[in-house]
PDB file of C-alpha atoms in Angstrom:
ATOM      1  CA  GLY A  26      19.176   0.402  -2.100  1.00  0.00           C
ATOM      2  CA  VAL A  27      18.889  -1.589   1.137  1.00  0.00           C
ATOM      3  CA  GLY A  28      16.317  -4.131  -0.058  1.00  0.00           C
ATOM      4  CA  LYS A  29      12.971  -2.579   0.910  1.00  0.00           C
ATOM      5  CA  THR A  30      11.275  -2.989  -2.456  1.00  0.00           C
ATOM      6  CA  THR A  31      12.901  -6.395  -2.939  1.00  0.00           C
ATOM      7  CA  LEU A  32      11.391  -7.507   0.371  1.00  0.00           C
ATOM      8  CA  LEU A  33       7.920  -6.368  -0.713  1.00  0.00           C
ATOM      9  CA  LYS A  34       8.274  -8.092  -4.084  1.00  0.00           C
ATOM     10  CA  CYS A  35       9.207 -11.302  -2.257  1.00  0.00           C
ATOM     11  CA  PHE A  36       6.133 -10.907  -0.077  1.00  0.00           C
ATOM     12  CA  MET A  37       3.998 -10.577  -3.218  1.00  0.00           C
ATOM     13  CA  GLY A  38       5.656 -13.523  -4.948  1.00  0.00           C
ATOM     14  CA  LEU A  39       7.190 -11.366  -7.673  1.00  0.00           C
ATOM     15  CA  LEU A  40      10.701 -12.415  -6.625  1.00  0.00           C
ATOM     16  CA  PRO A  41      11.812 -15.726  -5.100  1.00  0.00           C
ATOM     17  CA  LEU A  42      13.023 -15.977  -1.517  1.00  0.00           C
ATOM     18  CA  SER A  43      16.664 -16.842  -0.985  1.00  0.00           C
ATOM     19  CA  SER A  44      15.928 -17.775   2.648  1.00  0.00           C
ATOM     20  CA  GLY A  45      13.253 -17.490   5.287  1.00  0.00           C
ATOM     21  CA  SER A  46       9.508 -17.863   4.972  1.00  0.00           C
ATOM     22  CA  ILE A  47       6.390 -15.755   4.503  1.00  0.00           C
ATOM     23  CA  SER A  48       3.152 -16.512   6.281  1.00  0.00           C
ATOM     24  CA  LEU A  49      -0.279 -14.939   6.258  1.00  0.00           C
ATOM     25  CA  GLU A  50      -2.596 -15.734   9.156  1.00  0.00           C
ATOM     26  CA  GLY A  51      -0.361 -18.667  10.113  1.00  0.00           C
ATOM     27  CA  GLU A  52      -0.272 -20.193   6.610  1.00  0.00           C
ATOM     28  CA  GLU A  53       3.031 -20.239   4.743  1.00  0.00           C
ATOM     29  CA  ILE A  54       2.548 -18.635   1.334  1.00  0.00           C
ATOM     30  CA  GLU A  55       6.060 -18.408  -0.110  1.00  0.00           C
ATOM     31  CA  SER A  56       5.439 -21.301  -2.511  1.00  0.00           C
ATOM     32  CA  LEU A  57       2.307 -19.647  -3.959  1.00  0.00           C
ATOM     33  CA  SER A  58       2.400 -17.673  -7.212  1.00  0.00           C
ATOM     34  CA  ALA A  59       1.877 -13.909  -7.169  1.00  0.00           C
ATOM     35  CA  GLU A  60      -1.591 -14.293  -8.677  1.00  0.00           C
ATOM     36  CA  SER A  61      -2.545 -16.707  -5.891  1.00  0.00           C
ATOM     37  CA  ARG A  62      -1.713 -14.222  -3.143  1.00  0.00           C
ATOM     38  CA  ALA A  63      -4.186 -11.442  -3.981  1.00  0.00           C
ATOM     39  CA  PRO A  64      -7.219 -13.721  -3.489  1.00  0.00           C
ATOM     40  CA  LEU A  65      -5.838 -14.552  -0.036  1.00  0.00           C
ATOM     41  CA  GLY A  66      -6.202 -10.872   0.849  1.00  0.00           C
ATOM     42  CA  VAL A  67      -2.891  -9.262  -0.078  1.00  0.00           C
ATOM     43  CA  GLY A  68      -3.269  -5.842  -1.712  1.00  0.00           C
ATOM     44  CA  TYR A  69      -0.127  -4.360  -3.275  1.00  0.00           C
ATOM     45  CA  VAL A  70       0.590  -0.820  -4.422  1.00  0.00           C
ATOM     46  CA  PRO A  71       4.020  -0.843  -6.055  1.00  0.00           C
ATOM     47  CA  GLN A  72       6.452   2.023  -6.179  1.00  0.00           C
ATOM     48  CA  GLY A  73       5.586   4.005  -9.285  1.00  0.00           C
ATOM     49  CA  ARG A  74       1.872   3.054  -8.983  1.00  0.00           C
ATOM     50  CA  ASP A  75       1.614   0.873 -12.143  1.00  0.00           C
ATOM     51  CA  ILE A  76      -1.899   1.962 -13.026  1.00  0.00           C
ATOM     52  CA  PHE A  77      -3.096   1.245 -16.567  1.00  0.00           C
ATOM     53  CA  PRO A  78      -2.841   4.641 -18.318  1.00  0.00           C
ATOM     54  CA  MET A  79      -5.092   3.755 -21.260  1.00  0.00           C
ATOM     55  CA  LEU A  80      -7.916   2.450 -19.053  1.00  0.00           C
ATOM     56  CA  THR A  81     -10.363   4.754 -17.308  1.00  0.00           C
ATOM     57  CA  VAL A  82     -10.321   5.213 -13.563  1.00  0.00           C
ATOM     58  CA  GLU A  83     -13.385   2.983 -13.296  1.00  0.00           C
ATOM     59  CA  GLU A  84     -11.818   0.285 -15.500  1.00  0.00           C
ATOM     60  CA  ASN A  85      -8.648   0.349 -13.363  1.00  0.00           C
ATOM     61  CA  LEU A  86     -10.752  -0.109 -10.224  1.00  0.00           C
ATOM     62  CA  ARG A  87     -12.847  -2.897 -11.762  1.00  0.00           C
ATOM     63  CA  LEU A  88      -9.723  -5.007 -12.281  1.00  0.00           C
ATOM     64  CA  GLY A  89      -9.885  -6.118  -8.659  1.00  0.00           C
ATOM     65  CA  LEU A  90     -13.523  -7.248  -8.698  1.00  0.00           C
ATOM     66  CA  PRO A  91     -12.930 -10.819  -9.987  1.00  0.00           C
ATOM     67  CA  ILE A  92     -10.536 -11.422  -7.068  1.00  0.00           C
ATOM     68  CA  ARG A  93     -13.152 -10.638  -4.414  1.00  0.00           C
ATOM     69  CA  LYS A  94     -14.507 -13.615  -2.517  1.00  0.00           C
ATOM     70  CA  ASP A  95     -18.085 -12.303  -2.739  1.00  0.00           C
ATOM     71  CA  LYS A  96     -17.745 -11.848  -6.538  1.00  0.00           C
ATOM     72  CA  ALA A  97     -19.284  -8.351  -6.291  1.00  0.00           C
ATOM     73  CA  LYS A  98     -19.890  -6.654  -9.620  1.00  0.00           C
ATOM     74  CA  GLU A  99     -19.694  -3.069  -8.381  1.00  0.00           C
ATOM     75  CA  ILE A 100     -16.791  -1.058  -7.023  1.00  0.00           C
ATOM     76  CA  PRO A 101     -17.179  -0.810  -3.225  1.00  0.00           C
ATOM     77  CA  GLU A 102     -18.596   2.551  -2.158  1.00  0.00           C
ATOM     78  CA  LYS A 103     -15.853   2.700   0.487  1.00  0.00           C
ATOM     79  CA  VAL A 104     -13.245   3.325  -2.240  1.00  0.00           C
ATOM     80  CA  TYR A 105     -15.103   6.434  -3.418  1.00  0.00           C
ATOM     81  CA  GLU A 106     -15.668   7.575   0.163  1.00  0.00           C
ATOM     82  CA  LEU A 107     -11.939   7.363   0.889  1.00  0.00           C
ATOM     83  CA  PHE A 108     -10.951   8.963  -2.418  1.00  0.00           C
ATOM     84  CA  PRO A 109     -13.823  11.165  -3.705  1.00  0.00           C
ATOM     85  CA  VAL A 110     -11.711  12.359  -6.648  1.00  0.00           C
ATOM     86  CA  LEU A 111     -11.949   8.862  -8.135  1.00  0.00           C
ATOM     87  CA  ARG A 112     -15.735   9.165  -8.420  1.00  0.00           C
ATOM     88  CA  ASP A 113     -15.397  12.618  -9.975  1.00  0.00           C
ATOM     89  CA  MET A 114     -12.897  11.325 -12.544  1.00  0.00           C
ATOM     90  CA  LYS A 115     -14.115   7.777 -13.091  1.00  0.00           C
ATOM     91  CA  TYR A 116     -14.433   8.213 -16.882  1.00  0.00           C
ATOM     92  CA  ARG A 117     -11.024   9.836 -17.347  1.00  0.00           C
ATOM     93  CA  LEU A 118      -8.046   7.835 -18.505  1.00  0.00           C
ATOM     94  CA  GLY A 119      -5.660   6.852 -15.735  1.00  0.00           C
ATOM     95  CA  GLY A 120      -2.770   8.380 -17.677  1.00  0.00           C
ATOM     96  CA  ASP A 121      -4.496  11.786 -17.654  1.00  0.00           C
ATOM     97  CA  LEU A 122      -4.509  11.997 -13.852  1.00  0.00           C
ATOM     98  CA  SER A 123      -1.952  13.864 -11.776  1.00  0.00           C
ATOM     99  CA  GLY A 124       0.633  11.844  -9.855  1.00  0.00           C
ATOM    100  CA  GLY A 125      -1.338  12.222  -6.631  1.00  0.00           C
ATOM    101  CA  GLN A 126      -4.580  11.158  -8.300  1.00  0.00           C
ATOM    102  CA  GLN A 127      -2.825   8.147  -9.837  1.00  0.00           C
ATOM    103  CA  GLN A 128      -1.572   7.177  -6.374  1.00  0.00           C
ATOM    104  CA  GLN A 129      -5.094   7.401  -4.976  1.00  0.00           C
ATOM    105  CA  LEU A 130      -6.253   5.239  -7.893  1.00  0.00           C
ATOM    106  CA  ALA A 131      -3.538   2.650  -7.203  1.00  0.00           C
ATOM    107  CA  ILE A 132      -4.496   2.464  -3.525  1.00  0.00           C
ATOM    108  CA  GLY A 133      -8.192   2.365  -4.404  1.00  0.00           C
ATOM    109  CA  ARG A 134      -7.558  -0.482  -6.864  1.00  0.00           C
ATOM    110  CA  ALA A 135      -5.813  -2.477  -4.102  1.00  0.00           C
ATOM    111  CA  LEU A 136      -8.711  -1.792  -1.715  1.00  0.00           C
ATOM    112  CA  VAL A 137     -11.288  -3.111  -4.191  1.00  0.00           C
ATOM    113  CA  ILE A 138     -10.243  -6.670  -3.313  1.00  0.00           C
ATOM    114  CA  GLU A 139     -10.913  -5.972   0.402  1.00  0.00           C
ATOM    115  CA  PRO A 140      -7.412  -7.005   1.478  1.00  0.00           C
ATOM    116  CA  LYS A 141      -6.381  -8.282   4.876  1.00  0.00           C
ATOM    117  CA  VAL A 142      -2.933  -6.764   4.314  1.00  0.00           C
ATOM    118  CA  LEU A 143      -2.238  -3.622   2.282  1.00  0.00           C
ATOM    119  CA  ILE A 144       1.354  -3.200   1.091  1.00  0.00           C
ATOM    120  CA  LEU A 145       2.389   0.329   0.090  1.00  0.00           C
ATOM    121  CA  ASP A 146       5.803   0.908  -1.487  1.00  0.00           C
ATOM    122  CA  GLU A 147       6.708   4.590  -1.077  1.00  0.00           C
ATOM    123  CA  PRO A 148       3.197   5.914  -1.695  1.00  0.00           C
ATOM    124  CA  ASN A 149       4.279   9.540  -1.287  1.00  0.00           C
ATOM    125  CA  GLU A 150       7.014   9.588  -3.903  1.00  0.00           C
ATOM    126  CA  GLY A 151       6.548  12.713  -6.026  1.00  0.00           C
ATOM    127  CA  ILE A 152       3.179  13.587  -4.466  1.00  0.00           C
ATOM    128  CA  GLN A 153       2.080  17.070  -3.423  1.00  0.00           C
ATOM    129  CA  PRO A 154       1.763  17.704   0.343  1.00  0.00           C
ATOM    130  CA  ASN A 155      -2.057  17.911   0.539  1.00  0.00           C
ATOM    131  CA  ILE A 156      -2.382  14.474  -1.132  1.00  0.00           C
ATOM    132  CA  VAL A 157       0.334  13.076   1.169  1.00  0.00           C
ATOM    133  CA  LYS A 158      -1.772  14.203   4.145  1.00  0.00           C
ATOM    134  CA  GLN A 159      -4.904  12.650   2.629  1.00  0.00           C
ATOM    135  CA  ILE A 160      -3.116   9.336   2.017  1.00  0.00           C
ATOM    136  CA  GLY A 161      -1.902   9.398   5.626  1.00  0.00           C
ATOM    137  CA  ASP A 162      -5.452  10.028   6.854  1.00  0.00           C
ATOM    138  CA  VAL A 163      -6.698   7.076   4.770  1.00  0.00           C
ATOM    139  CA  ILE A 164      -3.984   4.766   6.141  1.00  0.00           C
ATOM    140  CA  LEU A 165      -4.864   5.748   9.709  1.00  0.00           C
ATOM    141  CA  LYS A 166      -8.589   5.242   9.079  1.00  0.00           C
ATOM    142  CA  LEU A 167      -8.069   1.828   7.471  1.00  0.00           C
ATOM    143  CA  ASN A 168      -5.802   0.694  10.277  1.00  0.00           C
ATOM    144  CA  ARG A 169      -7.643   2.106  13.272  1.00  0.00           C
ATOM    145  CA  GLU A 170     -11.269   1.755  12.198  1.00  0.00           C
ATOM    146  CA  GLU A 171     -11.156  -1.271   9.911  1.00  0.00           C
ATOM    147  CA  HIS A 172      -8.166  -2.995  11.564  1.00  0.00           C
ATOM    148  CA  LEU A 173      -6.435  -3.426   8.203  1.00  0.00           C
ATOM    149  CA  THR A 174      -2.768  -4.332   8.477  1.00  0.00           C
ATOM    150  CA  VAL A 175      -0.697  -1.878   6.435  1.00  0.00           C
ATOM    151  CA  ILE A 176       2.912  -2.563   5.524  1.00  0.00           C
ATOM    152  CA  LEU A 177       4.465   0.721   4.506  1.00  0.00           C
ATOM    153  CA  VAL A 178       7.858   1.341   2.960  1.00  0.00           C
ATOM    154  CA  GLU A 179       8.556   5.039   3.343  1.00  0.00           C
ATOM    155  CA  GLN A 180      11.603   7.288   3.296  1.00  0.00           C
ATOM    156  CA  LYS A 181       9.812  10.328   4.758  1.00  0.00           C
ATOM    157  CA  LEU A 182      10.379   9.854   8.471  1.00  0.00           C
ATOM    158  CA  GLY A 183       7.673  12.308   9.577  1.00  0.00           C
ATOM    159  CA  PHE A 184       5.019  10.493   7.562  1.00  0.00           C
ATOM    160  CA  ALA A 185       6.127   7.066   8.797  1.00  0.00           C
ATOM    161  CA  ARG A 186       6.014   8.297  12.398  1.00  0.00           C
ATOM    162  CA  ARG A 187       2.543   9.746  11.895  1.00  0.00           C
ATOM    163  CA  VAL A 188       0.915   6.595  10.499  1.00  0.00           C
ATOM    164  CA  GLY A 189       3.090   3.767  11.844  1.00  0.00           C
ATOM    165  CA  GLN A 190       2.753   1.774  15.028  1.00  0.00           C
ATOM    166  CA  GLU A 191       5.921  -0.283  14.616  1.00  0.00           C
ATOM    167  CA  PHE A 192       9.092   0.234  12.598  1.00  0.00           C
ATOM    168  CA  ARG A 193      11.757  -1.887  10.962  1.00  0.00           C
ATOM    169  CA  LEU A 194      14.968  -0.238   9.792  1.00  0.00           C
ATOM    170  CA  MET A 195      16.897  -2.021   7.067  1.00  0.00           C
ATOM    171  CA  GLY A 196      20.529  -1.983   6.057  1.00  0.00           C
ATOM    172  CA  ARG A 197      22.164  -4.135   3.391  1.00  0.00           C
ATOM    173  CA  GLY A 198      19.106  -6.337   2.999  1.00  0.00           C
ATOM    174  CA  LYS A 199      18.626  -7.068   6.702  1.00  0.00           C
ATOM    175  CA  VAL A 200      16.487  -5.622   9.463  1.00  0.00           C
ATOM    176  CA  VAL A 201      18.932  -3.761  11.712  1.00  0.00           C
ATOM    177  CA  ALA A 202      16.452  -2.323  14.238  1.00  0.00           C
ATOM    178  CA  SER A 203      12.792  -2.798  15.106  1.00  0.00           C
ATOM    179  CA  ASP A 204      10.454  -1.637  17.854  1.00  0.00           C
ATOM    180  CA  GLN A 205       7.326   0.369  18.579  1.00  0.00           C
ATOM    181  CA  MET A 206       7.272   3.659  16.656  1.00  0.00           C
ATOM    182  CA  GLU A 207       7.516   5.753  19.824  1.00  0.00           C
ATOM    183  CA  ASN A 208      10.920   4.156  20.442  1.00  0.00           C
ATOM    184  CA  LEU A 209      12.392   5.370  17.154  1.00  0.00           C
ATOM    185  CA  ASN A 210      14.827   7.751  18.809  1.00  0.00           C
ATOM    186  CA  ASP A 211      17.515  10.158  17.615  1.00  0.00           C
ATOM    187  CA  GLU A 212      20.274   7.619  18.311  1.00  0.00           C
ATOM    188  CA  LEU A 213      18.708   5.008  15.994  1.00  0.00           C
ATOM    189  CA  ILE A 214      18.030   7.649  13.364  1.00  0.00           C
ATOM    190  CA  LYS A 215      21.627   8.875  13.500  1.00  0.00           C
ATOM    191  CA  GLN A 216      23.004   5.331  13.457  1.00  0.00           C
ATOM    192  CA  HIS A 217      20.875   3.923  10.638  1.00  0.00           C
ATOM    193  CA  LEU A 218      19.178   6.733   8.728  1.00  0.00           C
ATOM    194  CA  ALA A 219      21.579   9.672   8.712  1.00  0.00           C
ATOM    195  CA  VAL A 220      23.383  10.388   5.464  1.00  0.00           C
TER     196      VAL A 220
END
């Protein structure tokens, strides 16, 4: 309730800004529609996943193909390498997958467009621990090996510490603390995160 998801929706153009600006690679994008932002390289995985339950896994993944700059007709092999379960289940309906499999599908769908920025809104919500670890491994691989910028909203502090390089703590719609992840100390946690 501090504005994390609202901030991400503003970044995606799903909600209007009340102040400030949003830029991507030095270009201000706040005046662009939501559908104009994905082709610029913004991949978004909303809280709750929002996959299409009556489409197959493959059909869900194919939705991103028309956005790609190279106009590829096939799902990038990288998506199946990162999430092998998606290849195994590509003809199953999205709604028949477990919560963890649906989350992998949602991330895979965002990766199909080959984003420059991947936005993940609480990707571990309601997910079993082994899938949480796998998602963390994928985030680290994408960031470290492919230099993909990942913006992660996460309530699980251990996970955020594992995959994050920088942090921003929010309170009442404003950033109240920010720094390198190694500087997220007990004092800041007690001041801003303790319940």
